[in-house]
CSV table of C-alpha atoms in Angstrom, one decimal:
chain,number,residue,atom,x,y,z
Q,202,MET,CA,162.4,284.0,57.5
Q,203,SER,CA,161.1,281.0,57.2
Q,204,MET,CA,162.7,277.9,58.1
Q,205,ILE,CA,164.6,276.6,54.8
Q,206,ASP,CA,166.3,280.0,54.8
Q,207,LYS,CA,166.9,280.3,58.5
Q,208,GLN,CA,168.5,276.5,57.8
Q,209,SER,CA,170.3,277.6,54.6
Q,210,ARG,CA,172.1,280.7,56.4
Q,211,ASP,CA,172.6,278.5,59.4
Q,212,GLU,CA,174.3,275.9,57.3
Q,213,ARG,CA,176.1,278.6,55.5
Q,214,ARG,CA,177.6,280.2,58.4
Q,215,ARG,CA,179.0,276.8,60.0
Q,216,ALA,CA,181.3,275.5,56.6
Q,217,GLN,CA,182.5,279.1,56.7
Q,218,ARG,CA,183.5,278.6,60.9
Q,219,ALA,CA,184.2,274.8,59.7
Q,220,GLY,CA,187.0,276.4,56.9
Q,221,VAL,CA,188.4,279.1,59.3
Q,222,GLU,CA,188.9,276.7,62.3
Q,223,ALA,CA,190.7,274.8,60.2
Q,224,LEU,CA,193.1,277.1,58.9
Q,225,GLU,CA,193.6,278.5,62.7
Q,226,ALA,CA,194.6,274.8,63.5
Q,227,SER,CA,196.7,274.4,60.6
Q,228,GLY,CA,198.6,277.5,61.9
Q,229,ALA,CA,198.5,279.3,58.4
Q,230,LEU,CA,197.0,281.9,60.0
Q,231,ASP,CA,199.3,283.0,62.7
Q,232,ASP,CA,201.4,285.5,60.6
Q,233,LEU,CA,198.1,287.5,59.4
Q,234,TYR,CA,197.0,287.8,62.6
Q,235,ALA,CA,199.9,288.7,64.1
Q,236,ARG,CA,200.2,291.4,61.2
Q,237,ILE,CA,197.1,292.3,61.8
Q,238,ASP,CA,197.2,292.8,65.3
Q,239,VAL,CA,200.5,295.9,64.3
Q,240,GLY,CA,197.8,296.8,62.2
Q,241,GLU,CA,200.1,296.2,59.2
Q,242,VAL,CA,197.4,294.7,56.8
Q,243,GLN,CA,195.2,296.4,55.2
Q,244,PHE,CA,192.3,294.5,54.0
Q,245,ASP,CA,190.9,296.2,50.9
Q,246,GLY,CA,192.0,299.2,48.5
Q,247,ARG,CA,195.1,299.1,46.7
Q,248,ASP,CA,197.8,296.8,47.5
Q,249,GLY,CA,195.4,295.6,50.2
Q,250,LEU,CA,195.2,291.9,51.3
Q,251,ILE,CA,192.7,291.0,48.8
Q,252,GLN,CA,194.1,292.3,45.8
Q,253,GLN,CA,197.3,290.6,47.2
Q,254,LEU,CA,195.8,287.4,47.2
Q,255,ILE,CA,194.4,287.7,44.0
Q,256,LYS,CA,197.4,288.3,42.6
Q,257,ALA,CA,199.2,285.6,43.9
Q,258,GLY,CA,196.6,283.3,42.7
Q,259,LEU,CA,196.7,284.2,39.5
Q,260,GLU,CA,200.2,284.0,39.5
Q,261,ARG,CA,200.5,280.9,41.0
Q,262,GLY,CA,198.2,279.8,38.6
Q,263,LEU,CA,200.3,281.1,35.4
Q,264,GLN,CA,203.0,279.3,36.8
Q,265,ALA,CA,200.8,275.8,36.5
Q,266,GLU,CA,200.0,276.3,33.0
Q,267,LEU,CA,203.5,276.7,31.5
Q,268,SER,CA,204.6,273.9,33.9
Q,269,GLU,CA,202.4,271.8,31.7
Q,270,HIS,CA,203.1,273.5,28.7
Q,271,LEU,CA,206.6,273.3,29.0
Q,272,GLY,CA,206.2,269.6,30.8
Q,273,TYR,CA,208.5,269.8,33.9
Q,274,ASP,CA,208.1,271.6,36.9
Q,275,LYS,CA,210.3,275.1,37.6
Q,276,GLY,CA,213.6,274.2,39.4
Q,277,ASP,CA,213.1,270.5,38.0
Q,278,PRO,CA,217.2,269.6,37.9
Q,279,ASP,CA,216.1,267.9,34.6
Q,280,ALA,CA,214.7,270.9,32.6
Q,281,ALA,CA,217.6,271.0,30.1
Q,282,ALA,CA,216.3,268.1,28.6
Q,283,PHE,CA,213.4,269.6,27.3
Q,284,PRO,CA,213.0,271.5,23.9
Q,285,ASN,CA,211.7,274.5,25.1
Q,286,SER,CA,212.2,276.7,28.7
Q,287,ARG,CA,211.0,279.6,30.8
Q,288,ASN,CA,212.0,283.1,29.8
Q,289,GLY,CA,210.9,285.4,32.5
Q,290,SER,CA,208.4,287.3,33.0
Q,291,SER,CA,206.5,290.2,31.5
Q,292,ALA,CA,204.8,292.8,33.5
Q,293,LYS,CA,200.7,293.3,33.0
Q,294,THR,CA,198.3,295.2,34.9
Q,295,VAL,CA,194.4,293.8,34.3
Q,296,ALA,CA,190.9,295.1,35.9
Q,297,THR,CA,189.0,293.1,38.6
Q,298,SER,CA,186.6,293.8,40.7
Q,299,VAL,CA,188.3,294.6,43.9
Q,300,GLY,CA,190.7,297.1,41.8
Q,301,ASP,CA,194.0,297.1,39.4
Q,302,VAL,CA,196.1,293.8,39.8
Q,303,ASP,CA,199.7,294.2,38.6
Q,304,LEU,CA,201.3,290.6,37.4
Q,305,ALA,CA,204.1,288.9,36.7
Q,306,ILE,CA,203.1,286.8,33.6
Q,307,PRO,CA,205.8,284.2,32.7
Q,308,ARG,CA,206.9,283.5,29.3
Q,309,ASP,CA,208.7,280.9,27.5
Q,310,ARG,CA,212.1,280.9,25.0
Q,311,ASP,CA,209.8,279.3,21.9
Q,312,GLY,CA,207.2,281.7,22.4
Q,313,THR,CA,204.3,279.4,22.1
Q,314,PHE,CA,203.1,279.7,25.8
Q,315,THR,CA,199.6,280.7,25.5
Q,316,PRO,CA,197.7,281.5,29.1
Q,317,MET,CA,194.3,280.6,29.6
Q,318,LEU,CA,194.0,282.0,33.2
Q,319,VAL,CA,195.0,285.6,32.2
Q,320,PRO,CA,194.6,285.2,28.2
Q,321,LYS,CA,196.8,287.6,26.0
Q,322,GLY,CA,195.5,290.8,25.2
Q,323,SER,CA,192.9,290.3,28.2
Q,324,ARG,CA,192.9,293.3,30.6
Q,325,ARG,CA,190.1,292.2,33.3
Q,326,VAL,CA,189.6,289.5,35.0
Q,327,GLY,CA,187.4,288.2,37.9
Q,328,GLY,CA,183.7,289.2,36.4
Q,329,LEU,CA,184.3,292.5,35.8
Q,330,ASP,CA,182.5,292.2,32.5
Q,331,ASP,CA,179.7,291.0,34.1
Q,332,MET,CA,179.7,293.9,36.4
Q,333,ILE,CA,179.8,297.0,33.7
Q,334,VAL,CA,177.0,295.0,31.6
Q,335,SER,CA,175.2,294.9,35.1
Q,336,LEU,CA,175.3,298.8,35.8
Q,337,TYR,CA,174.4,300.0,32.4
Q,338,ALA,CA,171.5,297.3,32.1
Q,339,GLY,CA,170.5,299.2,35.3
Q,340,GLY,CA,170.4,302.4,33.1
Q,341,MET,CA,174.1,303.8,34.3
Q,342,THR,CA,175.7,305.9,31.3
Q,343,VAL,CA,178.9,304.8,30.1
Q,344,ARG,CA,180.3,308.0,31.8
Q,345,ASP,CA,178.7,307.0,35.1
Q,346,ILE,CA,180.2,303.5,34.8
Q,347,GLU,CA,183.8,305.0,34.1
Q,348,HIS,CA,183.6,307.0,37.0
Q,349,HIS,CA,181.9,304.6,39.1
Q,350,LEU,CA,184.7,302.0,38.9
Q,351,VAL,CA,187.3,304.6,39.7
Q,352,SER,CA,185.7,305.6,42.7
Q,353,THR,CA,184.1,302.3,43.9
Q,354,VAL,CA,187.2,300.2,43.5
Q,355,GLY,CA,189.8,301.6,41.7
Q,356,THR,CA,190.2,300.2,38.1
Q,357,GLU,CA,190.3,302.9,35.4
Q,358,ILE,CA,188.5,301.5,32.3
Q,359,SER,CA,187.9,303.9,29.2
Q,360,ARG,CA,184.7,305.0,27.8
Q,361,GLU,CA,185.8,303.2,24.8
Q,362,THR,CA,186.3,300.0,26.5
Q,363,ILE,CA,183.3,299.9,28.5
Q,364,SER,CA,181.2,300.7,24.9
Q,365,LYS,CA,182.7,297.8,23.3
Q,366,ILE,CA,182.1,295.2,26.4
Q,367,THR,CA,178.4,296.3,26.2
Q,368,ASP,CA,178.5,295.7,23.0
Q,369,GLU,CA,179.4,292.6,23.0
Q,370,VAL,CA,175.6,291.7,24.0
Q,371,ALA,CA,174.7,293.0,20.3
Q,372,ASP,CA,175.4,289.4,19.2
Q,373,GLU,CA,173.0,287.9,22.0
Q,374,VAL,CA,170.2,290.5,20.7
Q,375,LEU,CA,170.1,290.0,17.4
Q,376,ALA,CA,169.6,286.0,18.2
Q,377,TRP,CA,166.7,287.3,20.4
Q,378,GLN,CA,165.1,289.3,18.2
Q,379,GLN,CA,165.3,286.9,14.9
Q,380,ARG,CA,164.7,283.8,17.2
Q,381,PRO,CA,161.9,281.8,16.3
Q,382,LEU,CA,158.3,282.1,17.5
Q,383,ASP,CA,154.9,280.2,18.0
Q,384,SER,CA,152.9,279.5,14.9
Q,385,PHE,CA,149.5,281.2,16.9
Q,386,TYR,CA,149.3,284.0,18.9
Q,387,PRO,CA,146.1,284.5,20.8
Q,388,VAL,CA,146.3,287.3,21.8
Q,389,ILE,CA,149.4,289.9,21.2
Q,390,TYR,CA,149.5,293.3,22.9
Q,391,LEU,CA,151.7,296.3,22.0
Q,392,ASP,CA,152.9,299.5,23.8
Q,393,ALA,CA,155.8,302.0,23.0
Q,394,ILE,CA,157.8,304.3,25.6
Q,395,MET,CA,159.7,307.6,24.1
Q,396,VAL,CA,163.5,307.7,23.8
Q,397,LYS,CA,165.9,310.3,22.1
Q,398,ILE,CA,168.2,308.6,19.8
Q,399,ARG,CA,171.1,310.5,17.3
Q,400,ASP,CA,169.9,311.3,14.3
Q,401,GLY,CA,172.8,312.7,12.3
Q,402,ALA,CA,173.3,316.0,13.9
Q,403,HIS,CA,169.9,316.3,15.8
Q,404,VAL,CA,168.7,314.1,18.8
Q,405,ARG,CA,164.7,313.0,18.2
Q,406,ASN,CA,162.3,311.7,20.0
Q,407,LYS,CA,161.3,308.0,18.5
Q,408,ALA,CA,159.1,305.6,19.6
Q,409,ALA,CA,160.3,301.7,21.0
Q,410,HIS,CA,157.8,300.0,20.3
Q,411,ILE,CA,157.0,296.3,22.7
Q,412,ALA,CA,154.9,293.3,21.8
Q,413,VAL,CA,154.1,290.7,24.3
Q,414,GLY,CA,152.4,287.9,22.8
Q,415,VAL,CA,149.8,285.3,24.9
Q,416,ASP,CA,150.7,281.8,24.3
Q,417,MET,CA,148.1,279.1,24.4
Q,418,ASP,CA,149.2,278.6,27.6
Q,419,GLY,CA,148.7,281.7,29.2
Q,420,ILE,CA,152.2,282.8,29.5
Q,421,LYS,CA,153.7,285.9,28.3
Q,422,HIS,CA,156.5,286.6,26.3
Q,423,VAL,CA,157.9,290.0,24.7
Q,424,LEU,CA,158.3,289.2,21.1
Q,425,GLY,CA,160.7,291.6,20.5
Q,426,ILE,CA,161.2,295.6,20.2
Q,427,TRP,CA,161.0,297.7,17.5
Q,428,ILE,CA,162.3,301.4,17.2
Q,429,GLN,CA,159.9,303.3,14.9
Q,430,ALA,CA,161.7,305.1,12.1
Q,431,THR,CA,158.7,305.7,9.8
Q,432,GLU,CA,154.9,306.5,10.5
Q,433,GLY,CA,152.1,304.7,10.2
Q,434,ALA,CA,151.4,301.5,8.1
Q,435,ARG,CA,154.6,300.9,5.9
Q,436,PHE,CA,156.9,300.5,9.8
Q,437,TRP,CA,153.7,298.2,10.5
Q,438,ALA,CA,154.1,296.3,7.8
Q,439,GLY,CA,158.0,295.5,8.6
Q,440,VAL,CA,157.0,294.5,12.2
Q,441,CYS,CA,154.4,292.0,11.2
Q,442,ALA,CA,155.8,290.6,8.1
Q,443,GLN,CA,159.3,289.9,10.7
Q,444,LEU,CA,156.5,288.3,13.4
Q,445,ALA,CA,155.2,286.3,10.4
Q,446,ASN,CA,158.8,285.3,8.9
Q,447,ARG,CA,159.9,284.1,12.8
Q,448,GLY,CA,156.8,281.5,12.5
Q,449,VAL,CA,153.9,283.7,13.5
Q,450,LYS,CA,151.3,282.4,11.1
Q,451,ASP,CA,148.1,283.6,12.5
Q,452,VAL,CA,147.0,285.5,15.8
Q,453,LEU,CA,143.2,286.5,17.0
Q,454,ILE,CA,143.5,289.6,18.9
Q,455,VAL,CA,146.1,292.9,18.5
Q,456,CYS,CA,145.5,295.2,21.3
Q,457,VAL,CA,147.1,298.6,20.7
Q,458,ASP,CA,147.2,301.9,21.9
Q,459,GLY,CA,145.7,303.9,19.0
Q,460,LEU,CA,148.5,303.1,16.7
Q,461,SER,CA,148.0,305.0,13.0
Q,462,GLY,CA,148.3,302.1,10.4
Q,463,PHE,CA,148.7,299.3,12.3
Q,464,PRO,CA,145.0,298.1,11.0
Q,465,GLU,CA,146.2,298.0,7.1
Q,466,ALA,CA,149.6,296.2,8.3
Q,467,VAL,CA,147.8,293.5,10.1
Q,468,GLU,CA,145.5,292.7,7.6
Q,469,ALA,CA,148.1,292.5,5.1
Q,470,THR,CA,149.5,289.8,7.1
Q,471,TRP,CA,146.8,288.4,9.3
Q,472,PRO,CA,143.7,289.0,7.3
Q,473,GLU,CA,141.2,287.5,9.6
Q,474,SER,CA,142.7,289.3,13.1
Q,475,THR,CA,141.2,291.9,15.0
Q,476,VAL,CA,142.9,295.2,16.0
Q,477,GLN,CA,141.7,296.1,19.2
Q,478,THR,CA,142.1,300.1,20.9
Q,479,CYS,CA,143.4,299.7,24.6
Q,480,VAL,CA,140.0,301.0,26.5
Q,481,VAL,CA,142.2,302.5,28.9
Q,482,HIS,CA,144.3,304.8,27.0
Q,483,LEU,CA,140.6,305.9,25.1
Q,484,ILE,CA,139.6,306.8,28.7
Q,485,ARG,CA,143.0,308.8,29.7
Q,486,ALA,CA,142.5,310.1,26.3
Q,487,ALA,CA,138.8,311.6,26.8
Q,488,MET,CA,139.6,312.5,30.3
Q,489,ARG,CA,142.6,314.4,29.4
Q,490,PHE,CA,141.0,318.6,30.0
Q,491,VAL,CA,138.5,317.8,32.1
Q,492,SER,CA,138.4,319.7,34.7
Q,493,TYR,CA,139.8,318.5,38.4
Q,494,LYS,CA,136.3,318.8,39.9
Q,495,ASP,CA,134.5,317.2,36.6
Q,496,ARG,CA,136.9,314.0,36.3
Q,497,LYS,CA,134.6,312.5,38.8
Q,498,ALA,CA,131.8,312.8,37.3
Q,499,MET,CA,133.2,312.1,34.2
Q,500,ALA,CA,134.9,308.7,35.0
Q,501,ALA,CA,130.8,307.4,35.6
Q,502,ALA,CA,129.7,308.9,32.8
Q,503,LEU,CA,131.9,307.3,30.4
Q,504,LYS,CA,131.5,303.5,32.0
Q,505,PRO,CA,127.8,302.7,30.1
Q,506,ILE,CA,129.5,303.4,26.9
Q,507,TYR,CA,132.6,300.8,27.4
Q,508,GLN,CA,130.4,298.5,29.5
Q,509,ALA,CA,127.9,298.2,27.1
Q,510,VAL,CA,126.6,295.1,25.9
Q,511,ASP,CA,127.4,295.6,22.6
Q,512,ALA,CA,127.7,298.3,19.7
Q,513,ASP,CA,124.1,299.6,19.4
Q,514,ALA,CA,123.7,300.1,23.1
Q,515,ALA,CA,127.5,301.9,23.2
Q,516,ARG,CA,126.3,304.0,20.9
Q,517,ALA,CA,122.9,305.2,22.6
Q,518,ALA,CA,125.0,305.6,25.9
Q,519,LEU,CA,127.6,307.9,23.8
Q,520,ASP,CA,124.6,309.9,22.2
Q,521,ALA,CA,123.2,310.0,25.6
Q,522,PHE,CA,126.7,311.3,26.7
Q,523,ALA,CA,126.7,313.7,24.1
Q,524,ALA,CA,123.5,315.4,25.0
Q,525,SER,CA,124.2,316.4,28.4
Q,526,GLU,CA,125.5,319.0,30.1
Q,527,LEU,CA,128.7,317.3,30.9
Q,528,GLY,CA,129.1,316.0,27.5
Q,529,LYS,CA,128.2,319.7,26.0
Q,530,ALA,CA,131.5,320.8,28.3
Q,531,ASN,CA,133.5,318.6,27.3
Q,532,PRO,CA,133.2,318.1,23.3
Q,533,HIS,CA,136.6,316.6,23.2
Q,534,SER,CA,135.9,313.6,25.2
Q,535,ILE,CA,133.1,313.1,22.6
Q,536,ARG,CA,135.4,313.7,19.6
Q,537,VAL,CA,138.2,311.0,21.5
Q,538,PHE,CA,135.7,308.4,21.4
Q,539,GLU,CA,134.3,309.1,18.1
Q,540,ASP,CA,137.6,309.0,16.4
Q,541,ALA,CA,138.2,305.7,17.9
Q,542,TRP,CA,134.8,304.4,17.5
Q,543,THR,CA,135.3,300.9,14.8
Q,544,LYS,CA,138.9,300.0,16.9
Q,545,PHE,CA,136.5,300.2,19.4
Q,546,VAL,CA,133.4,298.0,19.0
Q,547,PRO,CA,135.4,294.8,18.8
Q,548,PHE,CA,135.9,295.0,22.2
Q,549,LEU,CA,132.2,294.9,22.8
Q,550,ALA,CA,131.5,291.8,20.9
Q,551,PHE,CA,133.5,289.5,23.5
Q,552,PRO,CA,132.2,288.1,26.9
Q,553,PRO,CA,132.6,289.6,30.0
Q,554,MET,CA,136.2,287.4,30.9
Q,555,LEU,CA,137.4,287.6,27.6
Q,556,ARG,CA,136.9,291.6,27.6
Q,557,ARG,CA,139.1,291.4,30.9
Q,558,VAL,CA,142.3,290.3,28.9
Q,559,ILE,CA,142.1,292.6,26.0
Q,560,TYR,CA,140.4,295.5,27.9
Q,561,THR,CA,143.9,297.1,28.7
Q,562,THR,CA,147.6,296.8,27.4
Q,563,ASN,CA,148.3,297.1,31.2
Q,564,ALA,CA,150.3,294.0,30.8
Q,565,ILE,CA,152.7,295.8,28.9
Q,566,GLU,CA,152.5,299.2,30.7
Q,567,SER,CA,154.2,298.2,33.7
Q,568,LEU,CA,157.0,296.6,31.8
Q,569,ASN,CA,156.9,300.2,29.9
Q,570,TYR,CA,157.2,302.2,33.4
Q,571,GLN,CA,160.3,299.7,34.8
Q,572,LEU,CA,161.7,300.5,31.7
Q,573,ARG,CA,161.4,304.4,31.7
Q,574,LYS,CA,163.2,304.0,35.2
Q,575,VAL,CA,165.9,302.8,33.7
Q,576,THR,CA,166.1,305.4,30.7
Q,577,LYS,CA,165.3,308.2,32.2
Q,578,ASN,CA,169.1,308.8,33.6
Q,579,ARG,CA,170.1,308.9,29.7
Q,580,GLY,CA,170.3,312.1,27.5
Q,581,HIS,CA,170.1,310.1,24.5
Q,582,PHE,CA,171.1,307.3,22.7
Q,583,PRO,CA,174.0,307.0,19.4
Q,584,SER,CA,171.7,304.7,17.5
Q,585,ASP,CA,168.5,302.6,17.7
Q,586,ASP,CA,170.7,299.9,18.2
Q,587,ALA,CA,171.7,301.3,21.0
Q,588,ALA,CA,168.4,301.9,22.8
Q,589,VAL,CA,167.5,298.5,21.7
Q,590,LYS,CA,170.6,296.5,23.5
Q,591,LEU,CA,169.3,298.7,26.9
Q,592,LEU,CA,166.0,297.9,27.0
Q,593,TRP,CA,166.8,294.4,26.2
Q,594,LEU,CA,168.8,294.2,29.0
Q,595,ALA,CA,166.9,296.0,31.2
Q,596,ILE,CA,164.3,293.6,30.7
Q,597,CYS,CA,166.5,290.8,31.7
Q,598,ASN,CA,167.5,292.4,34.5
Q,599,ILE,CA,164.9,293.2,36.2
Q,600,GLU,CA,163.6,289.6,35.9
Q,601,ASP,CA,166.6,288.1,36.7
Q,602,LYS,CA,166.8,290.3,40.2
Q,603,ARG,CA,162.8,289.1,40.8
Q,604,ALA,CA,163.8,285.6,40.1
Q,605,ARG,CA,166.5,285.8,42.8
Q,606,ASP,CA,164.1,287.7,45.4
Q,607,ARG,CA,161.4,285.1,44.6
Q,608,ALA,CA,164.0,282.1,45.0
Q,609,LYS,CA,165.2,283.4,48.9
Q,610,GLU,CA,161.5,283.5,49.7
Q,611,ARG,CA,160.8,279.6,48.3
Q,612,GLY,CA,159.2,277.2,51.1
Q,613,ARG,CA,157.7,279.7,53.3
Q,614,GLY,CA,154.8,278.9,54.2
Q,615,ARG,CA,150.9,280.2,53.7
Q,616,GLY,CA,151.3,282.6,56.8
Q,617,GLU,CA,154.4,284.0,56.1
Q,618,LYS,CA,154.9,287.2,54.8
Q,619,ARG,CA,156.2,287.4,51.2
Q,620,VAL,CA,157.4,290.7,49.8
Q,621,ALA,CA,159.6,289.3,46.2
Q,622,GLU,CA,157.2,290.8,43.5
Q,623,GLY,CA,156.3,288.1,40.8
Q,624,ARG,CA,157.4,288.3,37.0
Q,625,LEU,CA,156.9,291.2,34.9
Q,626,VAL,CA,156.3,290.1,31.8
Q,627,GLU,CA,158.5,286.8,30.5
Q,628,GLY,CA,156.8,283.9,31.8
Q,629,GLN,CA,153.9,285.7,33.5
Q,630,ILE,CA,150.5,284.2,33.4
Q,631,THR,CA,147.7,286.0,32.4
Q,632,THR,CA,145.2,286.2,34.4
Q,633,ASN,CA,141.6,284.0,34.5
Q,634,TRP,CA,143.2,282.7,31.2
Q,635,LYS,CA,141.3,279.7,31.3
Q,636,GLN,CA,137.7,281.1,30.9
Q,637,ALA,CA,139.0,283.7,28.7
Q,638,LEU,CA,140.4,280.8,26.6
Q,639,ALA,CA,137.6,278.9,26.9
Q,640,GLN,CA,135.4,281.5,25.3
Q,641,LEU,CA,137.7,282.1,22.5
Q,642,ALA,CA,137.5,278.9,21.3
Q,643,ILE,CA,133.3,280.0,21.1
Q,644,ALA,CA,133.9,282.7,19.2
Q,645,TYR,CA,137.0,282.0,16.9
Q,646,PRO,CA,136.2,277.4,17.0
Q,647,ASP,CA,137.6,276.9,13.1
Q,648,ARG,CA,141.2,279.3,14.1
Q,649,ILE,CA,141.7,278.5,17.7
Q,650,ASN,CA,140.9,274.6,17.9
Q,651,PRO,CA,143.6,272.8,15.5
Q,652,TYR,CA,146.0,274.3,18.8
Q,653,LEU,CA,144.3,273.1,21.4
């Protein structure tokens, strides 16, 4: 633990101790301690001390709100001079993060009192909504959340209510999906994860595509999430058109995982952009049917192809590999490169530092790995919007958790161990970006210089 963390912890403990000592000195805890000693007080659970304190605090606050509304305090001898007056109370049960609490909601005779502490129609207080959204973002289903709340805090909330709570973030997701973007991104990565979504009477596998853009400062941003409803160029034309409508005027390189129809869509939207197939995905596809004993030799044999100095050298290396015994035994590996050749060779025109940036979509695959952990517990999603909502919430949840972990370690010296993970994607800086940007400026001077 760093010195700053230790000081913060010690200060918090001193403040808490000082507060308890002040209460003890006032005698306010004497009766409570006596009841604890004889076992009359239960701290948590149904009707425990914590629930009683919440009930007392809320009801006291509601009475204060009513007094302000009426213009006089309860028991005021001049109450008859005021036009409106108290009119008893009504019972209401609200769900809190420590269980259900029964409240007496005060009323006025004219029926004009509108409480703010526990609004009319509200059945949840104390951050319970935030707890439900957090559980949902962590991958729990509505049924799981319902059971979790009953078994842990004793609060019964229907699945319909839980769904409504999570649906309240739909407007935020829509605003995020439609937010304005930068006019220029040097590199955009596109990759997908498969999710099961109900389509009418059937559950189908659909691809949820996630776009990550690298801005001029090398900072990564999640640009959007799209569920592929149609195949090929038609779908990607819609994605590119949406990005263009949100302000993206030009993209230098779009790195994709062998997506069909994308080159045509990019050409229609950004005619001068280069579509680059992820080399790592290409290698994986080439080794998919290679026997285990030959995998090491295959990996070594493919290196001269994707590490070639130019397209001609790569073609010669591929031909040499095809003529070898290992190549003849694995025709599928050769066919993978030949089928993707036109999307692969643009990579070979770039210098080494820039190749490292566009070599792979790993920048987005680490994100997809975390999202798969969230979605694996679900049988299927009821709609495309539900899938997008969960993926967006999961991204926010993961980034927030990592930010909290980093904040705890802030101030540690160089010699002290840090275990907090860096940013998942949003705000992460691309490795060796300055050198890559310099090489991009040489390769695309007319297009990149106006944004430098």
